[in-house]
Amino acid sequence: MAKIKPSKGAPYARILGVGGYRPTRVVPNEVILETIDSSDEWIRSRSGIETRHWAGPDETVAAMSIEAAGKAIADSGIAAEQIGAVVVSTVSHFSQTPAVATEIADKLGTDKAAAFDISAGCAGFGYGLTLAKGLVVEGSAEYVLVIGVERLSDLTDLEDRATAFLFGDGAGAVVVGPSQEPAIGPTVWGSEGDKAGTIKQTVPWDHFAAGDVSRLPLDSAGNVKFPAITQEGQAVFRWAVFEMAKVAQQALDAAGISSDDLDVFIPHQANVRIIDSMVKTLKLPDHVTVARDIRTTGNTSAASIPLAMERLLATGEAKSGDTALVIGFGAGLVYAATVVTLP
């Protein structure tokens, strides 16, 4: 029996660079209030959101990804040709095949990098980061580009008072490469499919494609609505606050550190009340910088963690070498948490 030669990868992996892209159009709450019965004060108090970015016609999933990825590659100090794999997490690329990652890999100038998409909702960046770490350590790629990107404005029902104000568009990217010391901790991840109905698409694509109006939601003018994201707000809030705080603590334990050792906390930017509740439950010390990018970016699902990371580093609120706890959670319901050293 022949013996397979063992893979030769790096001893560890780390994030080497980060980049982000936010669409040029900034949308204040006043625009949202044109289609729902609410107020700016209510939206801010319930979510913390003041503005969000919505993509224009040319700011496609691929275009935003390429902008963010280009910055991440430049920040990492490597060339695009050195990227061995491109992992894109998104739920808003509407072409079933091919994967948008293949287009991105080509336009960035990689040397025929492996490229694929994943769908893990708001935990997508954590899933992608975990896969990238494995590829680097296993030896399948020396450098891996991980992108979280969404055009959630395409999946927003502007007449749904519970969600119309939540979502934004954008792309965040990181380059993961070899390290001589641990810089991405063990991932605590999982799914709770019994709660899948709490965050979902309003109608399946096949219903929409069939054109059977009797099976599709209508807007106030009687027109068929495009499929959108809907959620049971209170159920999601309770799950995120109580269950995800436990997962975050498990990630700290798995990394062998305590909250006192943390410099930065970067949770998925779902809701500022969820973020504040998690900070309280985890008993994070005052010295820990907490990402609250949601105030001006909204909920960008898979893009939210890398976008928040990029902004903290750009503003100086976080610095290279800081120890950060990141956690994503959302539709599925799925989650992923890990401790990383910031690039």
Coordinates of C-alpha atoms in Angstrom, one line a residue:
M1 CA 0.0 0.0 0.0
A2 CA 1.4 3.4 -1.1
K3 CA 1.9 6.0 1.6
I4 CA 0.6 9.5 0.8
K5 CA 3.2 12.2 1.3
P6 CA 2.1 14.5 4.2
S7 CA 1.2 18.1 3.5
K8 CA 3.7 20.8 4.4
G9 CA 2.0 24.0 5.5
A10 CA 2.9 26.7 7.9
P11 CA 2.9 26.0 11.7
Y12 CA 0.3 28.6 12.2
A13 CA -1.7 31.2 10.3
R14 CA -2.5 34.9 10.9
I15 CA -4.4 37.8 9.4
L16 CA -1.8 39.9 7.4
G17 CA -4.0 42.6 6.0
V18 CA -7.5 44.0 6.0
G19 CA -9.5 46.2 3.6
G20 CA -13.0 47.5 3.3
Y21 CA -15.4 49.1 0.8
R22 CA -18.5 51.1 1.7
P23 CA -20.8 52.3 -1.2
T24 CA -20.7 56.0 -1.9
R25 CA -24.4 56.6 -1.2
V26 CA -25.1 57.3 2.5
V27 CA -28.7 56.7 3.5
P28 CA -30.0 58.4 6.7
N29 CA -33.0 57.2 8.7
E30 CA -35.1 59.9 7.2
V31 CA -35.1 58.0 3.9
I32 CA -36.3 54.8 5.6
L33 CA -39.1 56.7 7.3
E34 CA -40.6 57.5 3.8
T35 CA -42.0 53.9 3.7
I36 CA -42.5 52.9 7.3
D37 CA -44.4 54.3 10.2
S38 CA -41.6 55.0 12.7
S39 CA -39.2 57.7 13.8
D40 CA -35.5 58.4 13.8
E41 CA -35.5 58.2 17.6
W42 CA -37.2 54.8 17.5
I43 CA -34.7 53.4 15.0
R44 CA -31.7 54.7 16.9
S45 CA -33.0 53.5 20.3
R46 CA -33.9 50.0 18.9
S47 CA -30.8 49.4 16.7
G48 CA -28.3 52.2 17.2
I49 CA -28.3 52.8 13.4
E50 CA -28.1 56.4 12.2
T51 CA -27.1 55.8 8.6
R52 CA -26.2 53.0 6.3
H53 CA -24.6 52.7 2.8
W54 CA -26.6 51.4 -0.2
A55 CA -24.9 50.3 -3.4
G56 CA -25.5 51.9 -6.7
P57 CA -25.9 50.0 -10.0
D58 CA -22.1 49.7 -10.6
E59 CA -21.4 48.7 -7.0
T60 CA -22.0 45.0 -7.6
V61 CA -21.0 42.2 -5.2
A62 CA -18.0 41.6 -7.4
A63 CA -17.0 45.2 -7.8
M64 CA -17.2 45.9 -4.0
S65 CA -15.3 42.8 -3.3
I66 CA -12.5 43.7 -5.7
E67 CA -12.1 47.1 -4.1
A68 CA -12.0 45.7 -0.5
A69 CA -9.7 42.9 -1.6
G70 CA -7.3 45.2 -3.3
K71 CA -6.8 47.2 -0.1
A72 CA -6.4 44.0 1.9
I73 CA -3.7 42.7 -0.4
A74 CA -1.9 46.0 -0.4
D75 CA -2.1 46.1 3.4
S76 CA -0.6 42.6 3.6
G77 CA 2.4 43.4 1.5
I78 CA 2.0 40.6 -0.9
A79 CA 1.2 40.4 -4.6
A80 CA -2.1 39.2 -5.9
E81 CA -0.3 36.4 -7.8
Q82 CA 0.6 34.9 -4.4
I83 CA -3.0 34.3 -3.4
G84 CA -3.7 30.6 -3.6
A85 CA -7.4 30.6 -2.7
V86 CA -10.3 33.1 -2.6
V87 CA -13.2 32.5 -0.2
V88 CA -16.2 34.7 -0.6
S89 CA -19.1 34.7 1.9
T90 CA -22.3 36.2 0.7
V91 CA -26.1 35.6 0.5
S92 CA -26.7 38.4 -2.0
H93 CA -25.0 37.2 -5.1
F94 CA -28.0 36.1 -7.2
S95 CA -26.3 34.0 -9.8
Q96 CA -26.5 30.3 -8.7
T97 CA -23.3 29.5 -10.7
P98 CA -20.5 30.2 -11.3
A99 CA -19.3 31.4 -7.9
V100 CA -18.6 35.1 -7.8
A101 CA -15.2 34.2 -6.2
T102 CA -14.0 33.0 -9.6
E103 CA -14.6 36.4 -11.2
I104 CA -13.0 38.2 -8.3
A105 CA -9.9 35.9 -8.4
D106 CA -9.5 36.6 -12.1
K107 CA -10.0 40.3 -12.0
L108 CA -7.6 40.7 -9.0
G109 CA -4.8 39.0 -11.1
T110 CA -4.3 35.9 -9.0
D111 CA -2.5 33.0 -10.7
K112 CA -5.5 30.7 -11.1
A113 CA -6.3 30.7 -7.4
A114 CA -8.8 28.2 -6.1
A115 CA -12.1 30.1 -5.7
F116 CA -15.4 29.4 -4.1
D117 CA -18.4 31.0 -2.3
I118 CA -19.9 30.0 1.0
S119 CA -23.3 30.9 2.5
A120 CA -23.2 31.2 6.2
G121 CA -25.1 34.5 6.7
C122 CA -23.8 36.8 9.3
A123 CA -21.3 34.2 10.6
G124 CA -19.9 33.9 7.1
F125 CA -16.7 35.8 7.8
G126 CA -15.9 33.5 10.7
Y127 CA -16.5 30.5 8.6
G128 CA -14.3 31.8 5.9
L129 CA -11.5 32.7 8.3
T130 CA -11.6 29.2 9.7
L131 CA -11.3 27.6 6.3
A132 CA -8.5 30.0 5.4
K133 CA -6.5 29.1 8.5
G134 CA -6.9 25.4 7.7
L135 CA -5.8 25.9 4.1
V136 CA -2.6 27.7 5.2
V137 CA -1.7 25.3 7.9
E138 CA -2.5 22.3 5.8
G139 CA -0.4 23.6 3.0
S140 CA -3.0 23.9 0.2
A141 CA -2.4 27.7 -0.1
E142 CA 0.3 30.0 1.3
Y143 CA -2.0 33.0 1.2
V144 CA -5.8 33.0 1.3
L145 CA -8.1 35.9 0.6
V146 CA -11.3 35.9 2.7
I147 CA -14.1 38.3 1.6
G148 CA -17.4 39.1 3.3
V149 CA -19.7 41.0 0.9
E150 CA -23.4 41.9 0.8
R151 CA -25.9 44.0 -1.2
L152 CA -28.6 43.6 1.4
S153 CA -30.5 46.6 0.0
D154 CA -31.6 44.2 -2.7
L155 CA -33.1 41.9 -0.1
T156 CA -34.8 44.6 2.0
D157 CA -38.5 45.1 2.2
L158 CA -38.8 48.8 2.7
E159 CA -42.4 48.4 3.9
D160 CA -41.4 46.0 6.7
R161 CA -41.2 48.1 9.9
A162 CA -39.2 45.4 11.6
T163 CA -36.3 45.2 9.1
A164 CA -36.5 48.1 6.7
F165 CA -34.0 50.1 8.7
L166 CA -31.5 47.3 9.5
F167 CA -29.5 46.5 6.4
G168 CA -26.6 48.0 4.5
D169 CA -24.2 47.1 1.8
G170 CA -20.5 46.8 1.7
A171 CA -17.5 44.5 1.5
G172 CA -14.7 43.6 3.9
A173 CA -11.6 41.4 3.2
V174 CA -8.6 40.0 4.9
V175 CA -5.5 38.1 3.7
V176 CA -4.6 35.1 5.8
G177 CA -1.0 33.8 5.6
P178 CA 1.7 31.9 7.4
S179 CA 2.8 32.6 11.0
Q180 CA 5.5 31.3 13.3
E181 CA 3.2 31.8 16.3
P182 CA -0.5 31.3 17.0
A183 CA -2.5 34.3 15.8
I184 CA -5.9 32.8 15.0
G185 CA -7.3 30.8 17.8
P186 CA -9.5 27.7 17.7
T187 CA -13.0 28.4 16.2
V188 CA -16.1 27.7 18.3
W189 CA -18.8 27.3 15.7
G190 CA -22.0 25.5 15.0
S191 CA -25.6 25.7 13.9
E192 CA -29.1 25.5 15.4
G193 CA -31.3 24.5 12.5
D194 CA -34.4 24.1 14.6
K195 CA -34.4 27.9 14.8
A196 CA -33.9 28.4 11.0
G197 CA -37.3 30.1 10.7
T198 CA -36.4 33.1 12.8
I199 CA -34.3 34.6 10.0
K200 CA -35.2 33.7 6.5
Q201 CA -36.0 34.8 3.0
T202 CA -39.7 35.7 2.6
V203 CA -40.4 33.4 -0.3
P204 CA -38.2 30.8 -2.2
W205 CA -36.7 31.8 -5.5
D206 CA -38.8 29.2 -7.3
H207 CA -42.0 30.8 -6.1
F208 CA -40.9 34.1 -7.5
A209 CA -39.7 32.6 -10.8
A210 CA -43.0 30.8 -11.3
G211 CA -44.8 34.1 -11.2
D212 CA -47.7 32.7 -9.2
V213 CA -49.0 35.9 -7.6
S214 CA -51.2 34.0 -5.1
R215 CA -48.0 32.6 -3.5
L216 CA -46.1 35.9 -3.4
P217 CA -46.3 39.0 -1.1
L218 CA -47.6 42.2 -2.6
D219 CA -46.6 45.8 -1.8
S220 CA -49.1 48.6 -0.9
A221 CA -49.6 49.3 -4.6
G222 CA -50.4 45.7 -5.3
N223 CA -47.1 44.9 -7.0
V224 CA -45.3 41.6 -6.4
K225 CA -42.5 42.1 -3.9
F226 CA -39.0 40.8 -4.6
P227 CA -37.9 38.2 -2.0
A228 CA -36.6 39.8 1.1
I229 CA -35.1 39.0 4.5
T230 CA -37.4 38.7 7.4
Q231 CA -36.8 37.9 11.0
E232 CA -38.5 37.3 14.4
G233 CA -36.8 40.2 16.2
Q234 CA -37.4 39.2 19.8
A235 CA -36.4 35.6 19.3
V236 CA -33.2 36.5 17.5
F237 CA -32.4 39.1 20.2
R238 CA -32.8 36.6 23.0
W239 CA -30.7 34.0 21.2
A240 CA -27.9 36.4 20.4
V241 CA -27.7 37.9 23.8
F242 CA -27.8 34.8 25.9
E243 CA -26.5 32.0 23.7
M244 CA -23.8 33.9 21.8
A245 CA -22.3 35.4 25.0
K246 CA -21.7 31.7 26.0
V247 CA -20.1 31.0 22.6
A248 CA -17.9 34.1 22.9
Q249 CA -16.7 32.9 26.3
Q250 CA -16.0 29.4 24.9
A251 CA -13.8 31.1 22.2
L252 CA -11.8 32.9 24.9
D253 CA -11.4 29.6 26.9
A254 CA -10.3 27.8 23.7
A255 CA -7.7 30.4 23.1
G256 CA -6.5 30.1 26.6
I257 CA -7.1 33.8 27.6
S258 CA -9.5 35.7 29.7
S259 CA -11.5 38.9 29.0
D260 CA -8.8 40.8 30.9
D261 CA -6.3 39.8 28.1
L262 CA -8.5 41.2 25.4
D263 CA -7.8 44.5 23.7
V264 CA -10.7 44.6 21.2
F265 CA -14.1 43.0 20.8
I266 CA -15.5 42.9 17.3
P267 CA -19.0 41.2 17.2
H268 CA -21.2 41.0 14.2
Q269 CA -22.9 44.4 13.8
A270 CA -26.5 43.2 14.2
N271 CA -27.8 45.6 16.8
V272 CA -26.1 48.0 19.2
R273 CA -28.3 46.7 22.1
I274 CA -27.1 43.1 21.4
I275 CA -23.5 44.3 21.4
D276 CA -24.0 46.2 24.6
S277 CA -25.7 43.3 26.3
M278 CA -22.9 40.9 25.3
V279 CA -20.3 43.3 26.7
K280 CA -22.2 43.3 30.0
T281 CA -22.7 39.5 30.1
L282 CA -19.0 38.9 29.2
K283 CA -18.0 41.5 31.9
L284 CA -15.5 43.0 29.5
P285 CA -13.1 45.4 31.2
D286 CA -13.3 49.1 30.4
H287 CA -10.0 49.0 28.5
V288 CA -11.5 46.7 25.8
T289 CA -12.3 48.6 22.6
V290 CA -15.8 47.6 21.3
A291 CA -16.7 47.9 17.6
R292 CA -20.0 49.7 17.1
D293 CA -19.6 50.3 13.4
I294 CA -23.3 49.5 13.0
R295 CA -24.2 53.2 13.8
T296 CA -23.0 54.4 10.4
T297 CA -22.8 51.2 8.4
G298 CA -25.9 49.2 9.4
N299 CA -26.1 45.4 9.4
T300 CA -24.0 44.2 6.5
S301 CA -24.1 40.5 7.4
A302 CA -21.0 38.7 6.2
A303 CA -19.2 42.0 5.7
S304 CA -19.8 43.5 9.1
I305 CA -16.8 42.0 11.0
P306 CA -14.1 42.8 8.5
L307 CA -15.6 46.3 7.9
A308 CA -15.6 47.0 11.6
M309 CA -12.1 45.7 12.0
E310 CA -10.8 47.9 9.1
R311 CA -12.4 51.0 10.6
L312 CA -11.0 50.4 14.1
L313 CA -7.5 50.1 12.7
A314 CA -8.0 53.1 10.3
T315 CA -9.1 55.3 13.2
G316 CA -6.5 54.2 15.6
E317 CA -9.1 52.8 18.1
A318 CA -7.3 49.4 17.6
K319 CA -3.7 48.8 16.6
S320 CA -1.6 46.2 15.0
G321 CA -0.8 43.3 17.4
D322 CA -3.9 43.8 19.5
T323 CA -5.8 40.7 20.7
A324 CA -9.4 40.7 19.4
L325 CA -12.4 38.5 20.0
V326 CA -14.6 38.2 16.9
I327 CA -18.0 36.5 16.8
G328 CA -20.5 36.3 14.0
F329 CA -24.1 34.9 14.3
G330 CA -27.2 34.9 12.2
A331 CA -29.4 33.1 9.7
G332 CA -29.3 29.4 10.0
L333 CA -29.0 29.9 12.9
V334 CA -25.3 29.7 12.6
Y335 CA -22.4 31.1 14.6
A336 CA -18.6 31.3 14.7
A337 CA -16.2 32.9 17.2
T338 CA -12.5 33.0 17.6
V339 CA -9.6 35.1 19.0
V340 CA -7.2 36.8 16.5
T341 CA -4.2 39.0 16.5
L342 CA -5.0 42.1 14.5
P343 CA -2.8 42.8 11.4

